[in-house]
CSV table of C-alpha atoms and ligand atoms in Angstrom, one decimal:
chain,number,residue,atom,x,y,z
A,894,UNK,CA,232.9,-20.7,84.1
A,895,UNK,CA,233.7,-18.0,81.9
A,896,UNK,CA,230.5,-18.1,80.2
A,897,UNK,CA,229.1,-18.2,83.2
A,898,UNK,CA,230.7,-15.0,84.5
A,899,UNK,CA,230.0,-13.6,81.5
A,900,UNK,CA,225.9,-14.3,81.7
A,901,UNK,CA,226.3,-12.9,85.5
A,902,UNK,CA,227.9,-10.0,84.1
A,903,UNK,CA,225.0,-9.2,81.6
A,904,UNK,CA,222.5,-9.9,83.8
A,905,UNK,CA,224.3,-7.3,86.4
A,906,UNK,CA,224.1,-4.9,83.6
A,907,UNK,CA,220.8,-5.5,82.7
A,908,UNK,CA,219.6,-5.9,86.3
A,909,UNK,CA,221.1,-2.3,86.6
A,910,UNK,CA,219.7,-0.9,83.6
A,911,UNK,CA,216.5,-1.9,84.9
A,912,UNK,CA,217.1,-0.7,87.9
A,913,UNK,CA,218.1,3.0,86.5
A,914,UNK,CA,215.1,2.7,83.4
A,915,UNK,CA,212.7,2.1,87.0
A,916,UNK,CA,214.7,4.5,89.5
A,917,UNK,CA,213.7,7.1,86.3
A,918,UNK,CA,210.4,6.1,85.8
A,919,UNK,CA,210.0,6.4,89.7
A,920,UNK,CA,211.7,10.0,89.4
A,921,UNK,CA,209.6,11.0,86.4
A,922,UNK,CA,206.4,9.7,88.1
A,923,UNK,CA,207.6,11.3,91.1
A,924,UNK,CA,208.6,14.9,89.3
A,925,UNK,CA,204.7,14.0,87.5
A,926,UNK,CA,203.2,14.3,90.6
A,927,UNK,CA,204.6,17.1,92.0
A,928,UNK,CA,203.6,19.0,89.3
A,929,UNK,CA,199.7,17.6,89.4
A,930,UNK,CA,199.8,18.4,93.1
A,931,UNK,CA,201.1,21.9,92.8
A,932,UNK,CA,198.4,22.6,89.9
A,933,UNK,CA,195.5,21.2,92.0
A,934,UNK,CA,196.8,23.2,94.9
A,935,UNK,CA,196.7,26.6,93.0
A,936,UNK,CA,193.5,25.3,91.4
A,937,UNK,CA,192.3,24.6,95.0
A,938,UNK,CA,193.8,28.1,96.3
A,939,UNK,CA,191.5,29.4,93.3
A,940,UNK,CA,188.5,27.9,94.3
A,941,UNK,CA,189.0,28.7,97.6
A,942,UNK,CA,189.8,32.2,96.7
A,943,UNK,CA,186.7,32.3,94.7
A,944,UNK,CA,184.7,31.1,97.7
A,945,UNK,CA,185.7,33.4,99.4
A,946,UNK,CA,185.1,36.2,97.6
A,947,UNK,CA,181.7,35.2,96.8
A,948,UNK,CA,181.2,34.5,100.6
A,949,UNK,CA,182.8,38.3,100.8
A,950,UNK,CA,180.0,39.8,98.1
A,951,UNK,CA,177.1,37.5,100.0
A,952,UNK,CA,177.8,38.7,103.4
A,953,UNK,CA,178.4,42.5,102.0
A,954,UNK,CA,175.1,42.0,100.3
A,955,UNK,CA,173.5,40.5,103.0
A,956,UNK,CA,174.8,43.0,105.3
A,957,UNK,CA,173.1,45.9,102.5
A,958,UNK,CA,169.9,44.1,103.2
A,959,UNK,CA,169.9,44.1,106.5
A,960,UNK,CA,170.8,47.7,106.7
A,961,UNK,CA,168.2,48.7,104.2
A,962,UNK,CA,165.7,46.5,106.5
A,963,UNK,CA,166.8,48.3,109.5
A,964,UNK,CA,166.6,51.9,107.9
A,965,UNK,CA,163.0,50.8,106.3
A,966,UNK,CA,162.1,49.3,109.8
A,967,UNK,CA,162.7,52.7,111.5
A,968,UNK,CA,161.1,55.1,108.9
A,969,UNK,CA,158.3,52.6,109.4
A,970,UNK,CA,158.1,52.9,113.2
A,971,UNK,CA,159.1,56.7,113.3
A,972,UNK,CA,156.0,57.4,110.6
A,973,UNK,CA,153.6,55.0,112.7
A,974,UNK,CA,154.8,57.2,115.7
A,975,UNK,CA,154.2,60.3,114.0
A,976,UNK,CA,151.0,58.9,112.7
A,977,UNK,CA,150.1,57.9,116.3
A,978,UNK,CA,151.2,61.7,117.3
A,979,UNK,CA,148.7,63.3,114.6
A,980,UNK,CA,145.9,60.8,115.7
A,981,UNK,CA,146.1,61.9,119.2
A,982,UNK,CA,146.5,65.7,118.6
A,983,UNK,CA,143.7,65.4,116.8
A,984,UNK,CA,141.6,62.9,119.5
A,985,UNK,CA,142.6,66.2,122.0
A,986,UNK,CA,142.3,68.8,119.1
A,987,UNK,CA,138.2,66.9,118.4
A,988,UNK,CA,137.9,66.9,122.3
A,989,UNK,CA,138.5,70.4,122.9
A,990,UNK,CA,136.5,71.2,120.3
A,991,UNK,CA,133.6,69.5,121.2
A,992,UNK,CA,134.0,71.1,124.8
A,993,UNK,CA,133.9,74.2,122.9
A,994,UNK,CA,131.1,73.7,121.4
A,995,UNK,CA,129.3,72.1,124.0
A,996,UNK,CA,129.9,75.1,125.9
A,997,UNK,CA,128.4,77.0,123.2
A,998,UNK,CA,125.6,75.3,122.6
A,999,UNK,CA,124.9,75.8,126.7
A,1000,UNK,CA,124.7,79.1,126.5
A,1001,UNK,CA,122.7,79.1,122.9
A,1002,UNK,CA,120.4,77.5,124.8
A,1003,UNK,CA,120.4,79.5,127.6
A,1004,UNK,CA,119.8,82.5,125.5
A,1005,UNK,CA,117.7,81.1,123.4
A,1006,UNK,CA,115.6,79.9,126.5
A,1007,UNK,CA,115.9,83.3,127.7
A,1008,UNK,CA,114.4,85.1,124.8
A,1009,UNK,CA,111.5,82.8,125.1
A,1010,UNK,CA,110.6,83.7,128.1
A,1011,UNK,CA,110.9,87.2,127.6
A,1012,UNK,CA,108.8,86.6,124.2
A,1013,UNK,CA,106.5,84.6,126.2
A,1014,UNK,CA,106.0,87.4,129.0
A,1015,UNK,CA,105.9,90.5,126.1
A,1016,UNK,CA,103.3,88.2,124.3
A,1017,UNK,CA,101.2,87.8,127.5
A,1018,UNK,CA,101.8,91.3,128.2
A,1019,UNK,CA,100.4,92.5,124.5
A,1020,UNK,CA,97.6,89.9,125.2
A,1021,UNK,CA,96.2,91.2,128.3
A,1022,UNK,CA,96.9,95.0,126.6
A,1023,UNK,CA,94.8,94.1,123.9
A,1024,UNK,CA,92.0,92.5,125.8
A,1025,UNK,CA,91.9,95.4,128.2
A,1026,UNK,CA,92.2,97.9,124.6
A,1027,UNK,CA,89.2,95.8,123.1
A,1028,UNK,CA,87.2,95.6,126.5
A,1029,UNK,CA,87.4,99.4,126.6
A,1030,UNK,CA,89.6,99.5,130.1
A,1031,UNK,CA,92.3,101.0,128.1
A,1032,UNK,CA,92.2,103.8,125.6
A,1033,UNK,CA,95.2,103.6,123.8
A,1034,UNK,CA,96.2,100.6,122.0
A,1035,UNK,CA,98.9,97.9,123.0
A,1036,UNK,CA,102.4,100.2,121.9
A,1037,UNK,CA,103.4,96.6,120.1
A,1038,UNK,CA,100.4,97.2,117.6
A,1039,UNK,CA,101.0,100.7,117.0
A,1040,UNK,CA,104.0,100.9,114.2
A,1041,UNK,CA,104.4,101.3,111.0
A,1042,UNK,CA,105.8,98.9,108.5
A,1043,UNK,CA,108.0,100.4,106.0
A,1044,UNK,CA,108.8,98.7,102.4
A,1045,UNK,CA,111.4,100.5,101.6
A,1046,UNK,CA,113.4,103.1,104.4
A,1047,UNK,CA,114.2,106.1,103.5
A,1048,UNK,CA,113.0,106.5,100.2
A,1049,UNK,CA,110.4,108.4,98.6
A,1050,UNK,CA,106.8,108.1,99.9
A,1051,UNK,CA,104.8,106.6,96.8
A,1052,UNK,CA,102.1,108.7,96.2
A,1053,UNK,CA,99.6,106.0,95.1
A,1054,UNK,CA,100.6,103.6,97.5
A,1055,UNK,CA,100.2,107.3,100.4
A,1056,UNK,CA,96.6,107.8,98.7
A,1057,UNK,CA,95.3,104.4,97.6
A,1058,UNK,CA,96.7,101.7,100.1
A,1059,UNK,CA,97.6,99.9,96.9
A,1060,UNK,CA,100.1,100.2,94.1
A,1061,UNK,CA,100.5,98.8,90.8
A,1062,UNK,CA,103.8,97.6,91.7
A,1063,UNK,CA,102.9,95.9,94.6
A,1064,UNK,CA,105.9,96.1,97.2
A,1065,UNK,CA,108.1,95.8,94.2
A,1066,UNK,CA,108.0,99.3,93.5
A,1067,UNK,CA,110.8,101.8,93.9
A,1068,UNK,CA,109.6,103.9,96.3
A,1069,UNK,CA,108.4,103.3,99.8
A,1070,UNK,CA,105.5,102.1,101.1
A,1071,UNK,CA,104.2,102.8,103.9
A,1072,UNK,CA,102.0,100.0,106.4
A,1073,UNK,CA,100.2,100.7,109.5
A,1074,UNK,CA,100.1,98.1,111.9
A,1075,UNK,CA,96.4,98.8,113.1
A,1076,UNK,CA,94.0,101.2,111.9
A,1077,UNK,CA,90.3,102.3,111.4
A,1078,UNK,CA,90.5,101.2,108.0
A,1079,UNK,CA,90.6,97.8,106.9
A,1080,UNK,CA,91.2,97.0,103.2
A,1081,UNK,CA,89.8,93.3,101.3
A,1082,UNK,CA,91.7,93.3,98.0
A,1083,UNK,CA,90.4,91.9,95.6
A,1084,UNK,CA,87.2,90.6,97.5
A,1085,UNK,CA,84.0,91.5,95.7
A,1086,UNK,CA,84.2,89.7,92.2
A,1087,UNK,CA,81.2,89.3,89.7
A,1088,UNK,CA,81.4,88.3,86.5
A,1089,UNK,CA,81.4,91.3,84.4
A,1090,UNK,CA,84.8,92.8,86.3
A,1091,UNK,CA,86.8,89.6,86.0
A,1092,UNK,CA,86.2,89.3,82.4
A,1093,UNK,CA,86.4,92.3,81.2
A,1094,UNK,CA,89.9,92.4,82.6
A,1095,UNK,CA,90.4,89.1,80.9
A,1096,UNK,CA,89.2,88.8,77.3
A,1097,UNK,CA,88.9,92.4,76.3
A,1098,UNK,CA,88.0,90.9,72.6
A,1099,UNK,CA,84.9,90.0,74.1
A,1100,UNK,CA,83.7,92.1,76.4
A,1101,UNK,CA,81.3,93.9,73.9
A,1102,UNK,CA,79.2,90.5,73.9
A,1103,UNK,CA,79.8,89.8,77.9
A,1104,UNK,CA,79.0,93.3,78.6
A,1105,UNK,CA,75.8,92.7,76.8
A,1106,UNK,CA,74.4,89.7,79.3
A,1107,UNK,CA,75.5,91.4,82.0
A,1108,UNK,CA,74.1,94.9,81.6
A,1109,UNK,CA,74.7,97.8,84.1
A,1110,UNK,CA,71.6,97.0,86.2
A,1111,UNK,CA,72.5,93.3,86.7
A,1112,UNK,CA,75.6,94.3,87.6
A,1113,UNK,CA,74.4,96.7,90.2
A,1114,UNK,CA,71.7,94.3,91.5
A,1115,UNK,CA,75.0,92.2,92.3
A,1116,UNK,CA,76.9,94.8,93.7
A,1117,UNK,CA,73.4,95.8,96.4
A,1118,UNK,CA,73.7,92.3,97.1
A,1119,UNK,CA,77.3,92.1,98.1
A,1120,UNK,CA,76.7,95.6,99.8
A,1121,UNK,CA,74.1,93.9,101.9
A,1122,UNK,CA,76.1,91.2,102.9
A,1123,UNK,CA,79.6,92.8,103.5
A,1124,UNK,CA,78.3,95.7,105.4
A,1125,UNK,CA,76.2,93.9,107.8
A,1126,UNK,CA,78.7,91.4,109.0
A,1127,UNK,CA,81.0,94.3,109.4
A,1128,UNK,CA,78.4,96.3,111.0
A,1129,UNK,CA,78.7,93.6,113.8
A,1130,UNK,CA,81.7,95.1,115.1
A,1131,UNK,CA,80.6,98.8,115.1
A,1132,UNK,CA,79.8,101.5,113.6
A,1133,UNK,CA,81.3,102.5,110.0
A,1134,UNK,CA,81.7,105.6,108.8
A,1135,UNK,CA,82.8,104.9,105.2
A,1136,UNK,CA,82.4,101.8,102.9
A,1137,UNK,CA,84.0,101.9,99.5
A,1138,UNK,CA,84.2,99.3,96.9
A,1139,UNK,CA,86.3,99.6,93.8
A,1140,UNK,CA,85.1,98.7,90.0
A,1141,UNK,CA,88.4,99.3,88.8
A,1142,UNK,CA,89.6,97.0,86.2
A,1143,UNK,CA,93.3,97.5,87.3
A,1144,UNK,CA,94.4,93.9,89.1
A,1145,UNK,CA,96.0,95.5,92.4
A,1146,UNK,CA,92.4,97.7,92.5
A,1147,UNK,CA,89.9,95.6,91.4
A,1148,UNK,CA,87.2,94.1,93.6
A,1149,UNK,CA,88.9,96.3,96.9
A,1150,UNK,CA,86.9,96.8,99.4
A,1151,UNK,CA,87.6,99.9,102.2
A,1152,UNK,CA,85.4,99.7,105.7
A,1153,UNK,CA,86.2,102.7,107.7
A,1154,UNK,CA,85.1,102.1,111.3
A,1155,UNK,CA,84.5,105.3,113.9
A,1156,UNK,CA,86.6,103.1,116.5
A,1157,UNK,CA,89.8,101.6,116.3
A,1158,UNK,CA,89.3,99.0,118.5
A,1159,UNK,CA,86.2,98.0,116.4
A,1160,UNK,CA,88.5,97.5,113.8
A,1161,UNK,CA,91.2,95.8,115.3
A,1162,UNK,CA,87.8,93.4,116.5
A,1163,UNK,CA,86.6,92.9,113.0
A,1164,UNK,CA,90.2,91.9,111.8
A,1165,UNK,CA,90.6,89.5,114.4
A,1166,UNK,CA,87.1,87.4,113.6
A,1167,UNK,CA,86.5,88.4,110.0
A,1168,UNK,CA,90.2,88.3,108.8
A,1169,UNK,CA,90.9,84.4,106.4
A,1170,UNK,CA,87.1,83.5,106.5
A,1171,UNK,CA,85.4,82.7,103.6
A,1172,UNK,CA,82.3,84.6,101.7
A,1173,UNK,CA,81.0,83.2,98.5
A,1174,UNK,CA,83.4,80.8,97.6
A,1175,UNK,CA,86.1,83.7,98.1
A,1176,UNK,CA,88.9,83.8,101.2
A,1177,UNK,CA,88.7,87.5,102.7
A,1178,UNK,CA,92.5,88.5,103.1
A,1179,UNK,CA,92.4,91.7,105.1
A,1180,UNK,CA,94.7,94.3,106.4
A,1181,UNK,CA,95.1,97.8,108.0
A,1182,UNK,CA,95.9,100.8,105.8
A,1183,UNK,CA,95.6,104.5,106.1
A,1184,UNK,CA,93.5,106.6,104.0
A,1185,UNK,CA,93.9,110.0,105.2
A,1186,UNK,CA,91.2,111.4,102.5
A,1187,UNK,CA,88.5,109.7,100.6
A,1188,UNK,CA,88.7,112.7,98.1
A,1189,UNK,CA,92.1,112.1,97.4
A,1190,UNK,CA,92.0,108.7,97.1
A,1191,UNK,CA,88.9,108.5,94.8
A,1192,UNK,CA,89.1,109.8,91.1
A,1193,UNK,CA,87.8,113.0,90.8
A,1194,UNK,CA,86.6,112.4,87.3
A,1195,UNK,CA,84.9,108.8,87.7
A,1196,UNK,CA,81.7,110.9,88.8
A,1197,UNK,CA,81.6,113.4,85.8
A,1198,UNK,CA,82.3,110.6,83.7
A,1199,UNK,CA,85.4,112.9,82.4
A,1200,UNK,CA,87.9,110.1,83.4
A,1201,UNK,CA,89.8,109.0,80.5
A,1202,UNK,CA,91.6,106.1,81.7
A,1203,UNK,CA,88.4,104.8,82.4
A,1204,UNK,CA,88.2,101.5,85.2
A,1205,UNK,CA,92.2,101.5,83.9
A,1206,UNK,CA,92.5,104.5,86.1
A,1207,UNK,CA,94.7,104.4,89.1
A,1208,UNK,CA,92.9,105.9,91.9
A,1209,UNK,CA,89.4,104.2,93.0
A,1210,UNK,CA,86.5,104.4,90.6
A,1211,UNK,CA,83.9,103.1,93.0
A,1212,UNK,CA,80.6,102.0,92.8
A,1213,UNK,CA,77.8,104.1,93.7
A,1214,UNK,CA,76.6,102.8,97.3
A,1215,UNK,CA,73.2,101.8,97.5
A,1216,UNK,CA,70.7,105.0,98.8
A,1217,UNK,CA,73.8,107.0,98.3
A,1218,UNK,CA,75.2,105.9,101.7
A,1219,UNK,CA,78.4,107.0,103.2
A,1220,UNK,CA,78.4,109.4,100.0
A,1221,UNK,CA,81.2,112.4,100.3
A,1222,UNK,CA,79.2,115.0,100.0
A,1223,UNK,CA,76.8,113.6,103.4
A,1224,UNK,CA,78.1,114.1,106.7
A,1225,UNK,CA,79.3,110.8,108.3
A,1226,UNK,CA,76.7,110.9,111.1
A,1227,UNK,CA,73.6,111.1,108.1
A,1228,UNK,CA,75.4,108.1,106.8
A,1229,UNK,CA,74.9,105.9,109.4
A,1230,UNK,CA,71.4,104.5,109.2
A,1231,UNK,CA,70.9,101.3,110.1
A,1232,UNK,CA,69.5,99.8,106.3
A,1233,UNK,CA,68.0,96.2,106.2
A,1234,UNK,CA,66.4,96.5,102.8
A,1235,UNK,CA,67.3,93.1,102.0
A,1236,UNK,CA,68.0,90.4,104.4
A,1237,UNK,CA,71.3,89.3,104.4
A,1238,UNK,CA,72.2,85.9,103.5
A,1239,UNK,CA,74.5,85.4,106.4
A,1240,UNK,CA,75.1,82.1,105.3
A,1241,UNK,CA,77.4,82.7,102.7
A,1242,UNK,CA,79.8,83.4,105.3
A,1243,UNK,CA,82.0,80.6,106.1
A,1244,UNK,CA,84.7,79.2,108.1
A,1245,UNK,CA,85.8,77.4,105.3
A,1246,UNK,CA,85.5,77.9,101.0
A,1247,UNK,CA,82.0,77.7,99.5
A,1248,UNK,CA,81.2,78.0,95.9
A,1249,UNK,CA,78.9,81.1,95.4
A,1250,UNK,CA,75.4,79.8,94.5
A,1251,UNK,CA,73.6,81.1,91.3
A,1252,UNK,CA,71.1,84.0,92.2
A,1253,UNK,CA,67.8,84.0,91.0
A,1254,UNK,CA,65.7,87.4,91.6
A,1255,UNK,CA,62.5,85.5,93.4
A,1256,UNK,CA,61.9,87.3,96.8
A,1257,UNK,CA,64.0,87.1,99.1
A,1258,UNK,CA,62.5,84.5,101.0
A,1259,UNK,CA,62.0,82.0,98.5
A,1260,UNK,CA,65.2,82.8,97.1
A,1261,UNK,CA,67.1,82.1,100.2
A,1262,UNK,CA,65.2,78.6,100.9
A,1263,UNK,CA,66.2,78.0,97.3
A,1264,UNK,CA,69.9,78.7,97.9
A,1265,UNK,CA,69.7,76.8,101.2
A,1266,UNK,CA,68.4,74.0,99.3
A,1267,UNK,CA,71.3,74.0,96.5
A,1268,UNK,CA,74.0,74.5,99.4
A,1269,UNK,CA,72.6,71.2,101.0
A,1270,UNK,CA,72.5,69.7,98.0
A,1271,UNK,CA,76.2,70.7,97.3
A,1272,UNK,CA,77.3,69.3,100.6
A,1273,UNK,CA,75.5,66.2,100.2
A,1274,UNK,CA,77.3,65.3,96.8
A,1275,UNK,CA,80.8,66.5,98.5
A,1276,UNK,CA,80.2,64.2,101.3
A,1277,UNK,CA,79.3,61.4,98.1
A,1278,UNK,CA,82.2,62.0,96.3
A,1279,UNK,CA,84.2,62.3,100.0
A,1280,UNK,CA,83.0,58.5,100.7
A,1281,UNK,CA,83.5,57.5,96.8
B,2723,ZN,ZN1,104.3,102.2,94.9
B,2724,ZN,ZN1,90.0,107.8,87.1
């Protein structure tokens, strides 16, 4: 028994030691765990913290963006409204407009209808003026033919332009010119050409050896011809008291041909046919100019040979007519005798440019069937080359 007791005893002991060694291990692990759980909960309370803050920064963020959106959103709609507002001021700004100048273009056309009509009615007017003026019903021209032209207002008369009709400086010059809108006198510039006046002008090197060919009297056969021609289609429309035509070699001189007619309206008559028809291969440009005296305008010292300018001479240096006709020193009623010493070659007058025909000095006759021949024979070829 007592050994027993003794074994129960150690047992007790031991069975309480294990009991206290577990109630401690128990405590520990239970003081362990405590611990683990209050770490995880202030690492949870972290996390969460964390979260939240994040979720804080997304939402502020997300709230920025939205705001900016918004504000971007209404600039965008206020500036398509204000574009909208510019595109319809301008719609009713272009409408307007338009009206306007609809409106204007109305009464443009009104006016401009207007004036036609009143042009229409002044021409038809002028028209019936002048056809009673050329019929001989009226005495005095239309009023809307009778003024002058000036070049240059108000300044000083040019004295060759007052005495010539023509001036080296054309309507360039400095001083005024002075144009009559109808007159007895009707001026060709430039209109009788031969060959001894153009080159002369030209190729002054060589005019010794031109001159030669064309002597003085070949020259002057050409000159009767032209005579011949000229004055008898200007004859046509009555009678002319003065006929002059220049030999000057001067550009703005040379070739000019003056026809003075007794009648006005006998000039105004030969302007309207004559005027842009062709003679000799050459267009006749016409036009009305006073010459208020032959003396003046003619140089004095082209008929005593004393001029020393020579055909460079500014006034007219004229050729001598043929029997001395319309001469200044004969009356103008002795001057006017009907001449027809040669026929003239009517012919050569045209609607239309012809090349002047080379003259032979046969008779008259035979020299006019020749030229007739070499005109058809011109044509013939044109109308060849035409079909070519
Ligand atoms: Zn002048
Ligand atoms: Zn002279």
């Amino acid at each position: 028994m007592g050994r027993h007791s003794e074994w129960r005893r150690i047992a007790k002991r031991q069975r309480r030691r294990k009991i206290r060694v577990q109630q401690a291990q128990l405590r520990d692990s239970i003081l362990e765990d405590s611990d683990l759980q209050a770490q995880q909960q202030i690492l949870d309370n972290l996390i969460e913290e964390q979260i939240i803050l994040s979720n804080k920064i997304e939402n502020e963020k997300w709230l920025q963006a939205e705001k900016n959106y918004m504000d971007n959103w209404e600039k965008l709609q206020q500036y398509k409204e204000r574009l909208l507002q510019e595109k319809m001021e301008q719609k009713i700004k272009l409408t307007l407009e338009w009206e306007a100048e609809k409106e204007r273009r109305k009464i443009e056309e009104e006016k401009l209808k207007q004036i036609k009509e009143e042009n229409m009615k002044k021409h038809q007017e002028f028209l019936e003026n002048l056809q009673k003026f050329m019929a001989g019903d009226s005495c005095e021209p239309p009023k809307e033919l009778n003024y002058v032209c000036d070049t240059r207002p108000g300044a000083e008369m040019c004295t060759f332009f007052s005495k010539t009709a023509t001036c080296r400086f054309g309507d360039q010059c400095s001083r005024n010119h002075q144009y009559p809108s109808i007159s007895n006198v009707l001026l060709a510039k430039n209109f009788y050409a031969h060959f001894g006046l153009d080159n002369m002008f030209e190729n002054n090197e060589y005019d010794a050896d031109i001159m030669l060919e064309y002597d003085e009297n070949e020259t002057y056969k050409e000159f009767e011809e032209f005579f011949c021609d000229v004055l008898t289609e200007f004859e046509k429309f009555g009678k002319i008291v003065q006929f002059k035509v220049c030999k000057n070699y001067e550009k703005h001189l040379r070739g000019n041909t003056y026809i003075e007619y007794a009648d006005l309206r006998c000039a105004v008559a030969a302007y309207r046919f004559l005027n842009s028809r062709w003679y000799g291969g050459r267009q006749l440009s016409l036009q009305f100019c006073n010459i208020r005296s032959w003396r003046n305008a003619i140089c004095g010292l082209q008929a005593k040979q004393r001029c020393h300018k020579g055909r460079s001479c500014n006034f007219l240096h004229i050729f001598r007519n043929p029997n001395n006709l319309f001469s200044l020193q004969k009356l103008p009623e002795e001057n006017y005798i009907p001449r027809r010493r040669t026929p003239p070659r009517s012919w050569r007058w045209s609607e239309s440019p012809e090349t002047e025909i080379p003259k032979d000095t046969k008779s008259s006759r035979e020299s006019n069937d020749e030229e007739k021949k070499n005109r058809e024979r011109r044509r013939s070829h044109k109308r060849k080359l035409r079909k070519d």
